[in-house]
PDB file of N, CA and C in Angstrom:
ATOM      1  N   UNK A  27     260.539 160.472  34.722  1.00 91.00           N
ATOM      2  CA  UNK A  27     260.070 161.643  35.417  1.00 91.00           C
ATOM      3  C   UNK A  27     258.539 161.624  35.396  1.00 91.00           C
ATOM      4  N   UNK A  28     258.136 162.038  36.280  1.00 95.00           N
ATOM      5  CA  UNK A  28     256.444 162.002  36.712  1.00 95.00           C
ATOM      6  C   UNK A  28     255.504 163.242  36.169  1.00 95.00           C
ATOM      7  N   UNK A  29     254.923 163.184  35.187  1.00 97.00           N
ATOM      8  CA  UNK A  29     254.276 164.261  34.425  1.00 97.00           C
ATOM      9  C   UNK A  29     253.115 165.069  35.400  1.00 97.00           C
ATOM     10  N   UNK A  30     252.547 166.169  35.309  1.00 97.00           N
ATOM     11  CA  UNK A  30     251.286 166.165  35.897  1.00 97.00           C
ATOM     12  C   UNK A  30     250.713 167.100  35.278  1.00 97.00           C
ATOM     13  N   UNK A  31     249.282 167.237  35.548  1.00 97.00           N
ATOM     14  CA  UNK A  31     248.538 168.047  34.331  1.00 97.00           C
ATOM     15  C   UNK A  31     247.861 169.109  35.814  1.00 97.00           C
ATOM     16  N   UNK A  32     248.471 170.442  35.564  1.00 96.00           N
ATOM     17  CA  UNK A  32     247.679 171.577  36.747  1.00 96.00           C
ATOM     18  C   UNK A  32     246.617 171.268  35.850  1.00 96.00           C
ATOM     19  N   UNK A  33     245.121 171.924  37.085  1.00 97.00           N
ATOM     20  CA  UNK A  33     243.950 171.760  36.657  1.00 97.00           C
ATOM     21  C   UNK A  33     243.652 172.492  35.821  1.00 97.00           C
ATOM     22  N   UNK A  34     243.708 173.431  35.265  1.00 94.00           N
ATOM     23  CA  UNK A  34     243.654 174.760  34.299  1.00 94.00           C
ATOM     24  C   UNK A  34     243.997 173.646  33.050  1.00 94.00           C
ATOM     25  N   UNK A  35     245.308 173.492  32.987  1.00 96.00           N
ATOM     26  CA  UNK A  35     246.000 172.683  31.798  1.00 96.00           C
ATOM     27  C   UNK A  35     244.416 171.126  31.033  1.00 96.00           C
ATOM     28  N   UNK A  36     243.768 170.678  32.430  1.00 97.00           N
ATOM     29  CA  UNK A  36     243.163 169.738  32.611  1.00 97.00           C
ATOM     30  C   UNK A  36     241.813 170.217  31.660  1.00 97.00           C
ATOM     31  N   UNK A  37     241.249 171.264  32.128  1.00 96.00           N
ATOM     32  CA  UNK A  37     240.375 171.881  31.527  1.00 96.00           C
ATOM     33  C   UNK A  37     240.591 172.623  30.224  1.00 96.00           C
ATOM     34  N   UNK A  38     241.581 173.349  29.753  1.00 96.00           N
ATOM     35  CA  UNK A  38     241.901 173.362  28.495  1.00 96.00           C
ATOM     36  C   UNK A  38     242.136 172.143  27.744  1.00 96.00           C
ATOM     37  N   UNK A  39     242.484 171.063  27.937  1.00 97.00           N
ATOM     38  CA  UNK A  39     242.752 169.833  27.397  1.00 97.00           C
ATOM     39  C   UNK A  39     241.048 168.844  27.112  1.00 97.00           C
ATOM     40  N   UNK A  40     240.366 169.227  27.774  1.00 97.00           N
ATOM     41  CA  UNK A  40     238.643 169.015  28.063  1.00 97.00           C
ATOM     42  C   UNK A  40     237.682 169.782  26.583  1.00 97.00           C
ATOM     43  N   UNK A  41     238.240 171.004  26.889  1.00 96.00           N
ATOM     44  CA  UNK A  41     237.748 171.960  26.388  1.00 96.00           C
ATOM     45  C   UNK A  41     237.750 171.810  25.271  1.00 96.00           C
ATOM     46  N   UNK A  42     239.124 171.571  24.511  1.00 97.00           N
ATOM     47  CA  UNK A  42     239.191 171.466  23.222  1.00 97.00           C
ATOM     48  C   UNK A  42     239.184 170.211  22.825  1.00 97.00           C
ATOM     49  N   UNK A  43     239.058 169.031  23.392  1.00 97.00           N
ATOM     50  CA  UNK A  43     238.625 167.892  22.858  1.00 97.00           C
ATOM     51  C   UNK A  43     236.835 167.692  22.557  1.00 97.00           C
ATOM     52  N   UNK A  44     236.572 168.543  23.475  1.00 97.00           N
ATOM     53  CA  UNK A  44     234.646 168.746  23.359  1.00 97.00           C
ATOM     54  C   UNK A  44     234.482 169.565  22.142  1.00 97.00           C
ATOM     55  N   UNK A  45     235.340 170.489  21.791  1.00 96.00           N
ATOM     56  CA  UNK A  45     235.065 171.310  21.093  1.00 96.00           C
ATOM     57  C   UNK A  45     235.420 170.511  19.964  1.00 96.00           C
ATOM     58  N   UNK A  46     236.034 169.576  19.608  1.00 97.00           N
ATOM     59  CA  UNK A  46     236.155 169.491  18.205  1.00 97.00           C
ATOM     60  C   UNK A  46     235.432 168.649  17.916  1.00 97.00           C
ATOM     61  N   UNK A  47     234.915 167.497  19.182  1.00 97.00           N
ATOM     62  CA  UNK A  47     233.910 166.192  19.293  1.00 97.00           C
ATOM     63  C   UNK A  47     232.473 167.000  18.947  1.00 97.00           C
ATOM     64  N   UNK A  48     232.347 168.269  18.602  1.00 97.00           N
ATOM     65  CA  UNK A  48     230.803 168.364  18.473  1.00 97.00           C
ATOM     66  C   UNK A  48     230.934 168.416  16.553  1.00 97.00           C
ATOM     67  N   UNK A  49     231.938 168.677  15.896  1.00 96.00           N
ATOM     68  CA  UNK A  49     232.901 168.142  14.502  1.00 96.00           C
ATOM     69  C   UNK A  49     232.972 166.983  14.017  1.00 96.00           C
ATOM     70  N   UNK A  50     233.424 166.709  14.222  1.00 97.00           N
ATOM     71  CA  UNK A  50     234.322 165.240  14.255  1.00 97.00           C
ATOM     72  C   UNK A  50     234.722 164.189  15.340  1.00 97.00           C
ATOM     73  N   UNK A  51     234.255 163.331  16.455  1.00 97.00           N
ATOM     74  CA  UNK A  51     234.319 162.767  17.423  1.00 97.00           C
ATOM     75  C   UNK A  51     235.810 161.657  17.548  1.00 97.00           C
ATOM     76  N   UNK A  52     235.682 161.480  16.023  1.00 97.00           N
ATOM     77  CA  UNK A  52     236.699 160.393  15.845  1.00 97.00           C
ATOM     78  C   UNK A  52     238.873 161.447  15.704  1.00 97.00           C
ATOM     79  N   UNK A  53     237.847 162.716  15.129  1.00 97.00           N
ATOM     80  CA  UNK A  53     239.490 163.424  15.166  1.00 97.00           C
ATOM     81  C   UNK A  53     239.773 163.946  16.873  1.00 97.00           C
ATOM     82  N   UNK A  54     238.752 163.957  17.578  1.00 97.00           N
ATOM     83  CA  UNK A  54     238.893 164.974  18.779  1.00 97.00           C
ATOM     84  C   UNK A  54     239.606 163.688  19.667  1.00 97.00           C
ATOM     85  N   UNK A  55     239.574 162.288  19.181  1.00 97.00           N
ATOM     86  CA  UNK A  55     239.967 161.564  19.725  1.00 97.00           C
ATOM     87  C   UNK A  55     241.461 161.286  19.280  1.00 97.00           C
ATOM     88  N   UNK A  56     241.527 161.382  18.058  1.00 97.00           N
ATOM     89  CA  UNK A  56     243.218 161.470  17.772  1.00 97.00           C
ATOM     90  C   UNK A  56     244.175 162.659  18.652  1.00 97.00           C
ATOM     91  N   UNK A  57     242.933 163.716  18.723  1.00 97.00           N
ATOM     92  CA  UNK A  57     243.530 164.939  19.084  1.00 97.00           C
ATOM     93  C   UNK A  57     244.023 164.787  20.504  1.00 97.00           C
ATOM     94  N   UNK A  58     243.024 163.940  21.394  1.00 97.00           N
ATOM     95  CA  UNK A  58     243.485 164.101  22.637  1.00 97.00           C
ATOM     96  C   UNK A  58     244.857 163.121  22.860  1.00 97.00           C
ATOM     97  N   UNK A  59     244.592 161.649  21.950  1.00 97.00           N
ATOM     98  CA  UNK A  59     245.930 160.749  22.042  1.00 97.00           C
ATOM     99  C   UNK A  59     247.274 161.662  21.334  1.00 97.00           C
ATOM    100  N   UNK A  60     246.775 162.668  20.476  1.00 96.00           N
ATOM    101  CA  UNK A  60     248.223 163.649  20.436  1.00 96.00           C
ATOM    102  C   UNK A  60     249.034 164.076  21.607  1.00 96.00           C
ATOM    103  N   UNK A  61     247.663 164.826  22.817  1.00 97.00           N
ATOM    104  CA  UNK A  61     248.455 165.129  24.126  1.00 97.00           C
ATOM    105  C   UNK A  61     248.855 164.625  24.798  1.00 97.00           C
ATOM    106  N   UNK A  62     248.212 163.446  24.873  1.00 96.00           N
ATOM    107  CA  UNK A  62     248.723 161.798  25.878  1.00 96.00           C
ATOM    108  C   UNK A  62     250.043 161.616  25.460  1.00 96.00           C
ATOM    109  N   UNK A  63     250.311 161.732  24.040  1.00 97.00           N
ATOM    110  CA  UNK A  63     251.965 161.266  23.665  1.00 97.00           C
ATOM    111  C   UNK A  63     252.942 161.877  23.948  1.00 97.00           C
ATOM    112  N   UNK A  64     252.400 163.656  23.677  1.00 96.00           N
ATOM    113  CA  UNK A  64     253.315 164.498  23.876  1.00 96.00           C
ATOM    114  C   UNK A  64     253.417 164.080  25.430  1.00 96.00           C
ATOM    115  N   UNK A  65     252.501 163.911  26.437  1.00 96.00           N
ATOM    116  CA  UNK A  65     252.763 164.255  28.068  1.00 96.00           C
ATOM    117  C   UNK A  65     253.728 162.900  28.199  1.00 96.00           C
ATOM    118  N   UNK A  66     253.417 162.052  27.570  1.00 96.00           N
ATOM    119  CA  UNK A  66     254.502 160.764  27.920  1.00 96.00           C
ATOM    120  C   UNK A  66     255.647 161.276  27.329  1.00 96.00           C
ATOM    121  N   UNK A  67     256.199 161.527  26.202  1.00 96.00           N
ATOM    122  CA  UNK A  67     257.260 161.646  25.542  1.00 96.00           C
ATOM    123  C   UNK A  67     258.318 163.154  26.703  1.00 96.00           C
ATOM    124  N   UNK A  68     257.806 163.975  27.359  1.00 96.00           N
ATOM    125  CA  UNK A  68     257.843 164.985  28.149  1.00 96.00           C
ATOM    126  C   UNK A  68     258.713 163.776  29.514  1.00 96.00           C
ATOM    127  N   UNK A  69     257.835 163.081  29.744  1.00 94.00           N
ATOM    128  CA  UNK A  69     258.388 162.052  30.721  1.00 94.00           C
ATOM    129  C   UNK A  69     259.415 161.520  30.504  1.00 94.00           C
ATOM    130  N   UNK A  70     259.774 161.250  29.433  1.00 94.00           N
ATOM    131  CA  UNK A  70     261.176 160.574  29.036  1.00 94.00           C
ATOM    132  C   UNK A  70     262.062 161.521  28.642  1.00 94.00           C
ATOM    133  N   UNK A  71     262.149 162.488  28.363  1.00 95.00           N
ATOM    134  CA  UNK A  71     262.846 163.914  27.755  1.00 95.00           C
ATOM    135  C   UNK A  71     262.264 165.334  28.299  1.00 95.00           C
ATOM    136  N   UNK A  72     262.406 165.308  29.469  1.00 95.00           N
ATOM    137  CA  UNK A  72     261.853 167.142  29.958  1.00 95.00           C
ATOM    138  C   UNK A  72     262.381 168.208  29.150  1.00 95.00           C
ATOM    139  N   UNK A  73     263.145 167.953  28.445  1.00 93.00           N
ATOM    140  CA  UNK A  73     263.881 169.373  28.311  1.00 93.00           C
ATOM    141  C   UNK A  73     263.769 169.559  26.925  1.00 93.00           C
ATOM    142  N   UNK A  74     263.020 169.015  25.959  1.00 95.00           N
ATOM    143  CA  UNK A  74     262.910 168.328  24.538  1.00 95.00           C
ATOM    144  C   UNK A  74     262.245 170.061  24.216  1.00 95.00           C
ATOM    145  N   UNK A  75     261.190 170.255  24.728  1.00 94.00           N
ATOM    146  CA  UNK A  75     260.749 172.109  24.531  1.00 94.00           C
ATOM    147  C   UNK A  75     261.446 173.090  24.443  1.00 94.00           C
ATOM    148  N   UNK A  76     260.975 173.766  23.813  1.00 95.00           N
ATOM    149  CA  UNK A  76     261.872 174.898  23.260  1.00 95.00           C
ATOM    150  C   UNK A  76     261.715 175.695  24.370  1.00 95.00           C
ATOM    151  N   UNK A  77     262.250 176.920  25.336  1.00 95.00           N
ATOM    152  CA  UNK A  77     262.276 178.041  26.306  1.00 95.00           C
ATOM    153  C   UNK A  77     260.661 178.763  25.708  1.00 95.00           C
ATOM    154  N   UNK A  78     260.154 178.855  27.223  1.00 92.00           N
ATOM    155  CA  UNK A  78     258.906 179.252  26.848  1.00 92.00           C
ATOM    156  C   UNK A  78     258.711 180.794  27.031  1.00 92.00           C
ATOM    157  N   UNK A  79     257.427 180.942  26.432  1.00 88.00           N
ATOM    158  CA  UNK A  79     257.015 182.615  26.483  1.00 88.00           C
ATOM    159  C   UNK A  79     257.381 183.471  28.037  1.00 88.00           C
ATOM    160  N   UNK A  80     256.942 182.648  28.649  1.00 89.00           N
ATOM    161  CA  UNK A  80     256.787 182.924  30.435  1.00 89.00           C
ATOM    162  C   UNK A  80     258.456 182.268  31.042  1.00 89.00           C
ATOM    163  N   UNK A  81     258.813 182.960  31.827  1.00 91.00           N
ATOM    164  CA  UNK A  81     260.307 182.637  32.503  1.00 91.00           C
ATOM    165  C   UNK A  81     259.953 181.195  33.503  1.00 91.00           C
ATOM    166  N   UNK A  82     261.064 180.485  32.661  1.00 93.00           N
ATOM    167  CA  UNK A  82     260.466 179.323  33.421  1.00 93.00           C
ATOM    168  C   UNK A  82     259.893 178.329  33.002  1.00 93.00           C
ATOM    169  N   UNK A  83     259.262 178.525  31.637  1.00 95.00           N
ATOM    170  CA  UNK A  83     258.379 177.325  31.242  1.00 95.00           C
ATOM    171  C   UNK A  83     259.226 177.232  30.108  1.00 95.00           C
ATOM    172  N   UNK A  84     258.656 175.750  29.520  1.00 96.00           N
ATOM    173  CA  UNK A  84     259.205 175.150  28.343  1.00 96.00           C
ATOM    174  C   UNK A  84     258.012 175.161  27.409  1.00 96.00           C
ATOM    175  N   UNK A  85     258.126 174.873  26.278  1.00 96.00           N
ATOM    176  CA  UNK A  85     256.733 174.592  25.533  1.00 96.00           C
ATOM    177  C   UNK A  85     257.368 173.611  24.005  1.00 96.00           C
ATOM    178  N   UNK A  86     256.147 172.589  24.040  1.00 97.00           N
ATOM    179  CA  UNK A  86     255.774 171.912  22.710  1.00 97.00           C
ATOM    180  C   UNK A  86     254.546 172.093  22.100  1.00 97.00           C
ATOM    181  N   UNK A  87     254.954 171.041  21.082  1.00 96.00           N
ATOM    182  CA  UNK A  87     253.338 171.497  19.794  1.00 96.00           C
ATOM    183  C   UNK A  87     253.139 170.184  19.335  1.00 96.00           C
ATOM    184  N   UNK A  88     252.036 169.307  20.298  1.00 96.00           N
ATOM    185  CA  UNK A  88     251.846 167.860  20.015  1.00 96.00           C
ATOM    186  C   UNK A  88     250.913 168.123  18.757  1.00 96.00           C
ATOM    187  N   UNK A  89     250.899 169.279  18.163  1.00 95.00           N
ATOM    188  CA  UNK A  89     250.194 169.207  16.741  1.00 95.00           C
ATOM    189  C   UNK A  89     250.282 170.866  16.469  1.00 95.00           C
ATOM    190  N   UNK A  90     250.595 170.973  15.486  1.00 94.00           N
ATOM    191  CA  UNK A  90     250.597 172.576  14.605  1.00 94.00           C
ATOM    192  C   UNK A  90     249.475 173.455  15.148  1.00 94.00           C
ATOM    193  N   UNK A  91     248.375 173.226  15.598  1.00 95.00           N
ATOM    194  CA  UNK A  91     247.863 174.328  16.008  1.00 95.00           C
ATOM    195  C   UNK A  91     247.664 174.184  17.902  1.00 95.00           C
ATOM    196  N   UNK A  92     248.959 173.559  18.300  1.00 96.00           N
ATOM    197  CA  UNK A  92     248.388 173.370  19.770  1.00 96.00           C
ATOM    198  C   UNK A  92     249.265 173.372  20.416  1.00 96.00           C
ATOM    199  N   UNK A  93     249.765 174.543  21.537  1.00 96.00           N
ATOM    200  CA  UNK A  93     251.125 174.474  22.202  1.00 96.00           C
ATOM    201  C   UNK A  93     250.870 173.994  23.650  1.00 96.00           C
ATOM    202  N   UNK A  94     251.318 173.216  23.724  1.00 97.00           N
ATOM    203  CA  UNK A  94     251.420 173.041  25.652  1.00 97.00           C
ATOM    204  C   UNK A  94     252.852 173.048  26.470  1.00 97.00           C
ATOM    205  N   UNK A  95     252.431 174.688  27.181  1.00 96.00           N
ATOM    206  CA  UNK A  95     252.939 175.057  27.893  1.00 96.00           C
ATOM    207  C   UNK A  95     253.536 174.247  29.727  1.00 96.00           C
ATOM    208  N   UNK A  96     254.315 173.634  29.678  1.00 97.00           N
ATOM    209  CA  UNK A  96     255.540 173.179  30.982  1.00 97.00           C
ATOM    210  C   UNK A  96     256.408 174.099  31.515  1.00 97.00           C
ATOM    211  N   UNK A  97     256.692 173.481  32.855  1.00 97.00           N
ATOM    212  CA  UNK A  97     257.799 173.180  33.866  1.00 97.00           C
ATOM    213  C   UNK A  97     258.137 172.690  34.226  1.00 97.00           C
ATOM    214  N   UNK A  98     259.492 172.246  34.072  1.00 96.00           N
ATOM    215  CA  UNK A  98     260.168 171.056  34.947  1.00 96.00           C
ATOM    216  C   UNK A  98     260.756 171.592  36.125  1.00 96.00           C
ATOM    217  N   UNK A  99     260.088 171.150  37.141  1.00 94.00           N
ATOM    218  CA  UNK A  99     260.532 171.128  38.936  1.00 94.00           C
ATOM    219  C   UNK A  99     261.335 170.236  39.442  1.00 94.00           C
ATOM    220  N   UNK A 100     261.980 169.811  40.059  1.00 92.00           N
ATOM    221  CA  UNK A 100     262.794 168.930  40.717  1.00 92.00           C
ATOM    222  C   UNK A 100     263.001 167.521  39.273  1.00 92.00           C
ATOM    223  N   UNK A 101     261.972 166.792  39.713  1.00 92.00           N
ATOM    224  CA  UNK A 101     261.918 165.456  38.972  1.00 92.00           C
ATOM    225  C   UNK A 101     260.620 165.657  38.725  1.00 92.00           C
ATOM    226  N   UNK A 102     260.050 166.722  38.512  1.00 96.00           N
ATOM    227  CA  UNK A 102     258.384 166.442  37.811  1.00 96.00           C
ATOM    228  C   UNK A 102     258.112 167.377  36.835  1.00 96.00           C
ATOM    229  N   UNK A 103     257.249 167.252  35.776  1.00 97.00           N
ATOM    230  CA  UNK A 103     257.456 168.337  34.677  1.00 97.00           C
ATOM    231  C   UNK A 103     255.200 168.286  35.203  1.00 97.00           C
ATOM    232  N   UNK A 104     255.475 169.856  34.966  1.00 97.00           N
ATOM    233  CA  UNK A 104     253.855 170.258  35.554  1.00 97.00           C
ATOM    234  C   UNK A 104     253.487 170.476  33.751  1.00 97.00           C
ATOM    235  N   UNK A 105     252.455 170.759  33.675  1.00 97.00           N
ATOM    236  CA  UNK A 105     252.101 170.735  32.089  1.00 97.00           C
ATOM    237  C   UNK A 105     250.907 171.681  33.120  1.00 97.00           C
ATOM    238  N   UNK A 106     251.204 173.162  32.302  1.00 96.00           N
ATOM    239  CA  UNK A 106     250.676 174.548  32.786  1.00 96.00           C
ATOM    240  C   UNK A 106     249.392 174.698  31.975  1.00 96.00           C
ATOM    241  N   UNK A 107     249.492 174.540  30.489  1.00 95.00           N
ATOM    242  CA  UNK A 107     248.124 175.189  29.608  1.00 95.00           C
ATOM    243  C   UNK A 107     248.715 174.592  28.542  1.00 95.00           C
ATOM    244  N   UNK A 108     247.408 174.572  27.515  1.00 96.00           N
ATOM    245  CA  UNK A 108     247.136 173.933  26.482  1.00 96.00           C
ATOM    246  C   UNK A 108     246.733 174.898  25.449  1.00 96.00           C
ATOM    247  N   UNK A 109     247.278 175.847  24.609  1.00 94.00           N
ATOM    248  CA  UNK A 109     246.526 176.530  24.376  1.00 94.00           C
ATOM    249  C   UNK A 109     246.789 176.401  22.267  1.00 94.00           C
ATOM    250  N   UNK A 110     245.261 177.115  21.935  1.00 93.00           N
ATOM    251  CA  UNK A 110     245.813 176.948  20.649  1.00 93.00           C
ATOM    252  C   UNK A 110     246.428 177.700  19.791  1.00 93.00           C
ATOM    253  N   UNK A 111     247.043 177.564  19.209  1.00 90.00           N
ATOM    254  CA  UNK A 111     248.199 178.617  18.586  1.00 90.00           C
ATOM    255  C   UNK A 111     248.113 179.888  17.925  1.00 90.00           C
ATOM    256  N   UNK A 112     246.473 180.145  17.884  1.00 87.00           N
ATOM    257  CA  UNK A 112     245.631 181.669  17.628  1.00 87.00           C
ATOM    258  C   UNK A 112     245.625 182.452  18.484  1.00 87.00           C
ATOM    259  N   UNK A 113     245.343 182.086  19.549  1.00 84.00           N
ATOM    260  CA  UNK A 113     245.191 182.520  21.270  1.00 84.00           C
ATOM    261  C   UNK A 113     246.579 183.407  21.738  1.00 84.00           C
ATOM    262  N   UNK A 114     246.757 184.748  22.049  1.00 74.00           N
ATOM    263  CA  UNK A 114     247.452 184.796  22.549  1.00 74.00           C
ATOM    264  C   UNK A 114     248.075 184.304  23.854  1.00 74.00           C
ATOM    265  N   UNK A 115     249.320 183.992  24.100  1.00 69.00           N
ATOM    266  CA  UNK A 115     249.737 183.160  25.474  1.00 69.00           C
ATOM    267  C   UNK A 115     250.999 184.083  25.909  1.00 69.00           C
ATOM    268  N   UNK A 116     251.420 184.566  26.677  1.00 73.00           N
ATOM    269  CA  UNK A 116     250.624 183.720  28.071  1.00 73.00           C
ATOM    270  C   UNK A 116     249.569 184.862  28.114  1.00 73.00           C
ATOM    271  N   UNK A 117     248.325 184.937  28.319  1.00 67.00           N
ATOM    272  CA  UNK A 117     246.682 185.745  28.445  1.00 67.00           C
ATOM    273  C   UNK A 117     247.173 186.963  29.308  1.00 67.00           C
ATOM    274  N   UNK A 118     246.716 187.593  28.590  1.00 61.00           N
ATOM    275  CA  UNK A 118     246.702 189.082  29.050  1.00 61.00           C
ATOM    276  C   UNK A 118     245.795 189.971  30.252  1.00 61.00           C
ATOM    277  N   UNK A 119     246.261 190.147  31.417  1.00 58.00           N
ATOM    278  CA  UNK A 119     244.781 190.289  32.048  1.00 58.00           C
ATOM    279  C   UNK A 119     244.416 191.687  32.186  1.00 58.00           C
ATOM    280  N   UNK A 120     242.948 191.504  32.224  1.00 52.00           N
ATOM    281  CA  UNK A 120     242.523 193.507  31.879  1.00 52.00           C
ATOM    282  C   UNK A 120     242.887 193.748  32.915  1.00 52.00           C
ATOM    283  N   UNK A 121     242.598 195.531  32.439  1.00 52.00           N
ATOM    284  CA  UNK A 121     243.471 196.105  33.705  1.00 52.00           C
ATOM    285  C   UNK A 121     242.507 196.860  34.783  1.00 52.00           C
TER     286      UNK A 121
END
């Protein structure tokens, strides 16, 4: 099955690899080959996530403090947000 990263998902995945590279350069790099595995392993097993917060999505935790939020569509699993496990999800918008 054909993975894809919405752009939002793309930029949270950016975000927090910069953010930990101004830390540690060498963990922000484990960190991102965490999401690379999870998005491959997603490819071979869509349905491996537990039922997500939002109707519709699935979600994993390619590491304890990091959930990334999916959907599997036809034959493609979209990978929605990346978020970290402090953060409330799915974001609340003012009113």
């Amino acid at each position: 099955m054909k993975v894809y990263w919405a752009s939002s998902a793309e930029q949270d995945r950016a975000d927090i690899v910069e953010y930990i590279a101004q830390d540690n350069p060498s963990a922000a790099i484990q960190m991102d080959e965490l999401f690379g595995k999870a998005a491959r392993l997603l490819s071979e097993n869509p349905t491996i996530g537990r039922m997500g917060q939002v109707s519709g999505t699935r979600e994993i935790f390619p590491h304890a403090n990091y959930r990334l939020v999916y959907e599997v569509v036809s034959d493609q699993v979209w990978i929605l947000a990346l978020v970290h496990t402090a953060r409330m999800w799915p974001r609340i918008k003012a009113l």
